[in-house]
PDB file of C-alpha atoms in Angstrom:
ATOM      1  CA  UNK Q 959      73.259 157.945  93.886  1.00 71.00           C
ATOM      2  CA  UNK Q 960      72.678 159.618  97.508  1.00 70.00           C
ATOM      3  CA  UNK Q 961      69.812 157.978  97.880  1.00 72.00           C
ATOM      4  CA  UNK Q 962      71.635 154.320  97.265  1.00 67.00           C
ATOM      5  CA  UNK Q 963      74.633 155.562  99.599  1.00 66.00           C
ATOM      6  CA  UNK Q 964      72.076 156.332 102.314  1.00 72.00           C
ATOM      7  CA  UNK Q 965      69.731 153.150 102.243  1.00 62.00           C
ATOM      8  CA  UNK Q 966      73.335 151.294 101.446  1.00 61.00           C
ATOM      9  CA  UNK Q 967      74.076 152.802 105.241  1.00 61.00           C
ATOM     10  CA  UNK Q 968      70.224 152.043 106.574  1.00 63.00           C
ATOM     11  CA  UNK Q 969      70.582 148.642 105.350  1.00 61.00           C
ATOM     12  CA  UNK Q 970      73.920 147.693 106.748  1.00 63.00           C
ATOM     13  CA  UNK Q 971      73.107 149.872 110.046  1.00 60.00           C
ATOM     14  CA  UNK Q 972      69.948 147.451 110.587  1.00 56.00           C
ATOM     15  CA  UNK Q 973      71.824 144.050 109.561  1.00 57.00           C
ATOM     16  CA  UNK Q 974      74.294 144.616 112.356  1.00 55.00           C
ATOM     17  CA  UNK Q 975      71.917 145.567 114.918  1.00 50.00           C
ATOM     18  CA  UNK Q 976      71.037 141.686 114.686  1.00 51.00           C
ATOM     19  CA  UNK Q 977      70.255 139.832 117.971  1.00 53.00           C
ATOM     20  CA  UNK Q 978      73.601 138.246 119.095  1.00 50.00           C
ATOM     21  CA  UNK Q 979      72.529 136.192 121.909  1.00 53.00           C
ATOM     22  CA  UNK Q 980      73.929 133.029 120.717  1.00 50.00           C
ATOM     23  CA  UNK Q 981      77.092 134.733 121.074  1.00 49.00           C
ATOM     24  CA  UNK Q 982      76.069 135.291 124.371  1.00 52.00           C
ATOM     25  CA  UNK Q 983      75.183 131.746 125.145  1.00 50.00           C
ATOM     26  CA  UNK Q 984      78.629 130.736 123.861  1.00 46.00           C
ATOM     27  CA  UNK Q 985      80.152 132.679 126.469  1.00 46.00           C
ATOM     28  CA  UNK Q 986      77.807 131.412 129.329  1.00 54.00           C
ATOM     29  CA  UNK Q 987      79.048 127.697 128.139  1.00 59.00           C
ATOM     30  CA  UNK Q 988      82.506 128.151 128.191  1.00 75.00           C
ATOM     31  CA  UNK Q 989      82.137 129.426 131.194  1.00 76.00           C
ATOM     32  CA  UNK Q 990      80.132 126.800 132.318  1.00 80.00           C
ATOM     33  CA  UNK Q 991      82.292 124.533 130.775  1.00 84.00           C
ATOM     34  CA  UNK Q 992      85.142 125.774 132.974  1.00 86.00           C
ATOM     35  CA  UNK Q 993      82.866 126.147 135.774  1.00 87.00           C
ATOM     36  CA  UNK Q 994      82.221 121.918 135.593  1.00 89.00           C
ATOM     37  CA  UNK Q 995      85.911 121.070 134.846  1.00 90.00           C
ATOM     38  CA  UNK Q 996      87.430 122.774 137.759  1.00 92.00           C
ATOM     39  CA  UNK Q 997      85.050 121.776 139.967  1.00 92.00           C
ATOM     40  CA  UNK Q 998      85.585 117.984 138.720  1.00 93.00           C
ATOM     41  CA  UNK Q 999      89.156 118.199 139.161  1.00 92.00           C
ATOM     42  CA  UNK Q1000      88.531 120.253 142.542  1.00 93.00           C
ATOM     43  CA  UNK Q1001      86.372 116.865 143.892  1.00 94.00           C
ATOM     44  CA  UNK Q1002      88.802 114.369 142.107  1.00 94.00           C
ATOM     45  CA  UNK Q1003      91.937 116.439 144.456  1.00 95.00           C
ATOM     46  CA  UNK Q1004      89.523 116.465 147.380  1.00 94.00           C
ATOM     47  CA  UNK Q1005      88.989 112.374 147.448  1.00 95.00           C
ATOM     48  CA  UNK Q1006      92.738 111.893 146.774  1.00 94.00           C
ATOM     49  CA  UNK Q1007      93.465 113.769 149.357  1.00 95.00           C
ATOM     50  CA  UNK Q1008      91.109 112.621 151.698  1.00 95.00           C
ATOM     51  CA  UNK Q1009      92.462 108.725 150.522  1.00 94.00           C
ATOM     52  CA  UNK Q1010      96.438 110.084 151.169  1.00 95.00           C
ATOM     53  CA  UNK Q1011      95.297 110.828 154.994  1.00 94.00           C
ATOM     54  CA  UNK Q1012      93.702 108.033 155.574  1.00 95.00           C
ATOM     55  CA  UNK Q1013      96.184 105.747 154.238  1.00 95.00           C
ATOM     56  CA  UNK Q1014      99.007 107.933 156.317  1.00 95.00           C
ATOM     57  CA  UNK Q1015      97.063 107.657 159.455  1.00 96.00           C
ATOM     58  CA  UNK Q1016      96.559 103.194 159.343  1.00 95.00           C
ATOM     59  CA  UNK Q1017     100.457 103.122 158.079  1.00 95.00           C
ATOM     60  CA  UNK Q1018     101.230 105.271 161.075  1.00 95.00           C
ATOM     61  CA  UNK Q1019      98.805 103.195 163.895  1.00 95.00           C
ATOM     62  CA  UNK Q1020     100.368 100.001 162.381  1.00 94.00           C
ATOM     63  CA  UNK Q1021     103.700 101.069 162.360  1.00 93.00           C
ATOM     64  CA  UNK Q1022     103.382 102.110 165.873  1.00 94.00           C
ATOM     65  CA  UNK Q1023     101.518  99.123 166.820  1.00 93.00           C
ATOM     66  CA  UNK Q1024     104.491  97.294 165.045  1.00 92.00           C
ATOM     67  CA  UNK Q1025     106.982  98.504 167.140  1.00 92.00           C
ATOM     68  CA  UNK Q1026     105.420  97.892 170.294  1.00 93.00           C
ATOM     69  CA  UNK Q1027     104.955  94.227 169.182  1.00 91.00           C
ATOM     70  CA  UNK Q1028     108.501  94.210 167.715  1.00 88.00           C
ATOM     71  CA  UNK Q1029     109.521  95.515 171.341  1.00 90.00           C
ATOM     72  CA  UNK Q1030     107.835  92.702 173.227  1.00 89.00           C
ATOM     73  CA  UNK Q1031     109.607  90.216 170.949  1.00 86.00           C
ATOM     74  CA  UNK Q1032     112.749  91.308 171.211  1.00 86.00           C
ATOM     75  CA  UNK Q1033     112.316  91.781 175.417  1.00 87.00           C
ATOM     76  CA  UNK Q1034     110.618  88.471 175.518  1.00 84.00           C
ATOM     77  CA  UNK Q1035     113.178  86.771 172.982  1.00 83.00           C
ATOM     78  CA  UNK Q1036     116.074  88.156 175.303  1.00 84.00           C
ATOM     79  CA  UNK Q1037     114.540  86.813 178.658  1.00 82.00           C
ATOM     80  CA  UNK Q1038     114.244  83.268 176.832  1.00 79.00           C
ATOM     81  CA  UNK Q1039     117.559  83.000 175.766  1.00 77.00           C
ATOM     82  CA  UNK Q1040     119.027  84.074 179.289  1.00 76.00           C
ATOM     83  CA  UNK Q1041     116.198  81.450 180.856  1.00 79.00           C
ATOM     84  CA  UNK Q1042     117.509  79.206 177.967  1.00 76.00           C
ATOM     85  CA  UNK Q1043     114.102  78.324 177.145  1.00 75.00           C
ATOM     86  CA  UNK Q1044     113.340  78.105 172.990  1.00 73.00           C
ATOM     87  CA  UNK Q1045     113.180  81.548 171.330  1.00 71.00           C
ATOM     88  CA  UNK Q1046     110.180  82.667 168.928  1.00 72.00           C
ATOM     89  CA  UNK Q1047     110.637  81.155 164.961  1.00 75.00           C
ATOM     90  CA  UNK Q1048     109.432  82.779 161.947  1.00 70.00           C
ATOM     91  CA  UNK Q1049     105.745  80.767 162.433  1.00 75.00           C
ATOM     92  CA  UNK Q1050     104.735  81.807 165.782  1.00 83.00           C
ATOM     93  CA  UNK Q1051     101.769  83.748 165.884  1.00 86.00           C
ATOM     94  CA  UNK Q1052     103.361  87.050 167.412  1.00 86.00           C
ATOM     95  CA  UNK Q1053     106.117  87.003 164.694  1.00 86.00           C
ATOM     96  CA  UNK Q1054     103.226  86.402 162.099  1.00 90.00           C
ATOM     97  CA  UNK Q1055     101.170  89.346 163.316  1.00 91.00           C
ATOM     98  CA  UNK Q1056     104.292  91.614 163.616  1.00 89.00           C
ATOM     99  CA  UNK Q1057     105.139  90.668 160.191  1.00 91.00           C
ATOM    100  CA  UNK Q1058     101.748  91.369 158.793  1.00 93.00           C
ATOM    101  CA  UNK Q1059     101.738  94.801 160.841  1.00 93.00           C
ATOM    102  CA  UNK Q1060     104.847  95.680 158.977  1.00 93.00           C
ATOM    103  CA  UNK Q1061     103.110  94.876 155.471  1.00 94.00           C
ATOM    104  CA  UNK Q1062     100.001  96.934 156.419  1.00 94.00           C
ATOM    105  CA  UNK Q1063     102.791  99.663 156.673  1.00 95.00           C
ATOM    106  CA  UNK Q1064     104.194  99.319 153.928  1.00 95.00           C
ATOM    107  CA  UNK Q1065     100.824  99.078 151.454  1.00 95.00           C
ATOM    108  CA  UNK Q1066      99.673 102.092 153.022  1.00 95.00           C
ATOM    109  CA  UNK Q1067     102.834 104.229 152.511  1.00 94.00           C
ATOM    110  CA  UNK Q1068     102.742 103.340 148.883  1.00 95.00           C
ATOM    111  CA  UNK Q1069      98.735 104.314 148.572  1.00 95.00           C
ATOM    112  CA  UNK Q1070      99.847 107.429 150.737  1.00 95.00           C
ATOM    113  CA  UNK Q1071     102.470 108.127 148.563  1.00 95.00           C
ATOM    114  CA  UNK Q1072     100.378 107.481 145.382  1.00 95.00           C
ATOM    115  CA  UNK Q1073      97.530 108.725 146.480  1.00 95.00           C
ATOM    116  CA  UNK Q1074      99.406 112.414 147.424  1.00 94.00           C
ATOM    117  CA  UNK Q1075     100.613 112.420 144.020  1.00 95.00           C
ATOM    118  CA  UNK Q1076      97.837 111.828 142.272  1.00 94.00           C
ATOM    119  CA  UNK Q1077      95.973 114.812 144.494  1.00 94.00           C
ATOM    120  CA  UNK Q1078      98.703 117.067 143.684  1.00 94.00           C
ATOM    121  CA  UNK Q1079      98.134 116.609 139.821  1.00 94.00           C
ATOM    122  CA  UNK Q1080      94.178 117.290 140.257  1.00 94.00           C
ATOM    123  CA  UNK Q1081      94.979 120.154 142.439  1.00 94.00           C
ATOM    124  CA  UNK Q1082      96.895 121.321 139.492  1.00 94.00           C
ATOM    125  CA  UNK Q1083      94.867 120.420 137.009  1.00 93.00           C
ATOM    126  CA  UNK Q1084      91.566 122.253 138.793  1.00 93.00           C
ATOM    127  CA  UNK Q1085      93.736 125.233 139.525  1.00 92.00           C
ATOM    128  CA  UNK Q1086      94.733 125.915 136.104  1.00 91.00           C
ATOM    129  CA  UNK Q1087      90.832 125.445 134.840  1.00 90.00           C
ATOM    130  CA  UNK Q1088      90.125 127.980 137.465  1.00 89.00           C
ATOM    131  CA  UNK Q1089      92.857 129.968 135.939  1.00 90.00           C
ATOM    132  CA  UNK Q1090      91.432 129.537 132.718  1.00 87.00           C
ATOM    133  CA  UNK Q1091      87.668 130.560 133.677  1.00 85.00           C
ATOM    134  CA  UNK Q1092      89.224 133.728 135.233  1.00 84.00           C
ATOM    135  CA  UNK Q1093      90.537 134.721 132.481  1.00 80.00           C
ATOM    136  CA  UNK Q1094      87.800 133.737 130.232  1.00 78.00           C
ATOM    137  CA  UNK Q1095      85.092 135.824 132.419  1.00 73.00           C
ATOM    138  CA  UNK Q1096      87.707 138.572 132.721  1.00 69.00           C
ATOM    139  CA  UNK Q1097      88.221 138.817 129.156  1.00 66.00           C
ATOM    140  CA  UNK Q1098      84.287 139.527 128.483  1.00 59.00           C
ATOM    141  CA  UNK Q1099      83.372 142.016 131.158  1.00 59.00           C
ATOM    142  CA  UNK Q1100      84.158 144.786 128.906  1.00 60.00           C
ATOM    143  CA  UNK Q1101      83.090 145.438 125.943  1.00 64.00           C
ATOM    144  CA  UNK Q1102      83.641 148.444 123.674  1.00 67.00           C
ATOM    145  CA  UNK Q1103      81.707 148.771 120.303  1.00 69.00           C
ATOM    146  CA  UNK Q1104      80.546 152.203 118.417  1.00 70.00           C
ATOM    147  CA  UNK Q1105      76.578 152.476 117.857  1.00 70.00           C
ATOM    148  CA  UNK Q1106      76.027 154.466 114.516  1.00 74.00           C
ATOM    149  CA  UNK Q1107      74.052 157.576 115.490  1.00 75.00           C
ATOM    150  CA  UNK Q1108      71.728 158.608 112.661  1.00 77.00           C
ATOM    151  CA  UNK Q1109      68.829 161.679 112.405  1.00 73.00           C
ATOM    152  CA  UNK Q1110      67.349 161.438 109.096  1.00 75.00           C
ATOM    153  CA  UNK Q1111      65.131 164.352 110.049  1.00 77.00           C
ATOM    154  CA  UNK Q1112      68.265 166.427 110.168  1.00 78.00           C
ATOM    155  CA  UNK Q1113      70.444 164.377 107.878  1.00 78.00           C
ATOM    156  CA  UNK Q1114      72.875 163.935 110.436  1.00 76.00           C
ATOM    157  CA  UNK Q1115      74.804 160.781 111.227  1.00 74.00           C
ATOM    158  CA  UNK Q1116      77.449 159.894 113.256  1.00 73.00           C
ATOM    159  CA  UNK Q1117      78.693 157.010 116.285  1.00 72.00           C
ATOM    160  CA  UNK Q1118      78.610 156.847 119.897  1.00 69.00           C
ATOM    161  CA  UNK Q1119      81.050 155.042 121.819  1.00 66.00           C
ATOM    162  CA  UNK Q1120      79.030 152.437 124.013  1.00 64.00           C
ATOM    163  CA  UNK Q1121      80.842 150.527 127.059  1.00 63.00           C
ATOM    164  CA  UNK Q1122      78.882 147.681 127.801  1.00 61.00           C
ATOM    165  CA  UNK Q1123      79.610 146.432 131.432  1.00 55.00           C
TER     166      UNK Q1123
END
């Protein structure tokens, strides 16, 4: 009966010293894994972001160039009607371009607007992967397991504790 108790302790001794090392390449993907997503979502808030300035700095030029125009009409429309010569209408070219200016503006406040939102949500999105790959790689730089110790030439047996860094 010893001798069953004993090779009952060999044999379960040598089945757990098995090679692990898919469990190992588990890890290594999931950290991967986070790895790819936050740097996705990281790219994703970069172009958004770099889209939301771009679209801030045209609605700002044509805004600007806007009201210069719209100041020229409104000087120039003035000096006609003391001069009493005819005024601009909604057709003239000046009005047209002033008009369009003011559209540009508009369109490019709503893409900066959409575009800013839309970057704050991937900047969010790749912070919390980060988050989550932190805490992931944290989580398995430790480990603590007890190796069975055993001296059959002295019948002893007993268990280290092993930290594996």
């Amino acid at each position: 009966m010893k001798q069953f108790v004993i090779l009952l302790l060999l044999a379960t001794i040598a089945f757990s010293q098995e090679d692990f090392s898919y469990i190992k390449n588990a890890e290594v993907d999931s950290a991967a894994y986070y790895e790819k997503e936050y740097l996705y979502h990281f790219e994703k808030y970069q172009r958004d972001e770099n889209i939301s300035k771009k679209a801030l700095f045209v609605a700002m030029g044509s805004i600007g160039i806007a009201g210069a125009l719209g100041m020229f009409i409104l000087i120039d429309e003035i000096d006609r009607k003391l001069s009493s010569e005819s005024g601009y209408t909604m057709s003239s070219p000046l009005v047209i371009v002033e008009m369009s200016l003011f559209s540009i503006f508009l369109i490019s406040d709503v893409v900066y607007a959409s575009y800013g939102t839309f970057a704050s949500i991937e900047k969010k999105e790749s912070d919390a992967y980060n988050e989550k790959r932190k805490a992931y790689q944290s989580r398995h730089i430790t480990k603590i397991s007890v190796v069975p110790q055993i001296n059959p030439i002295e019948q002893k047996y007993g268990g280290v504790l092993a930290l594996n860094f």
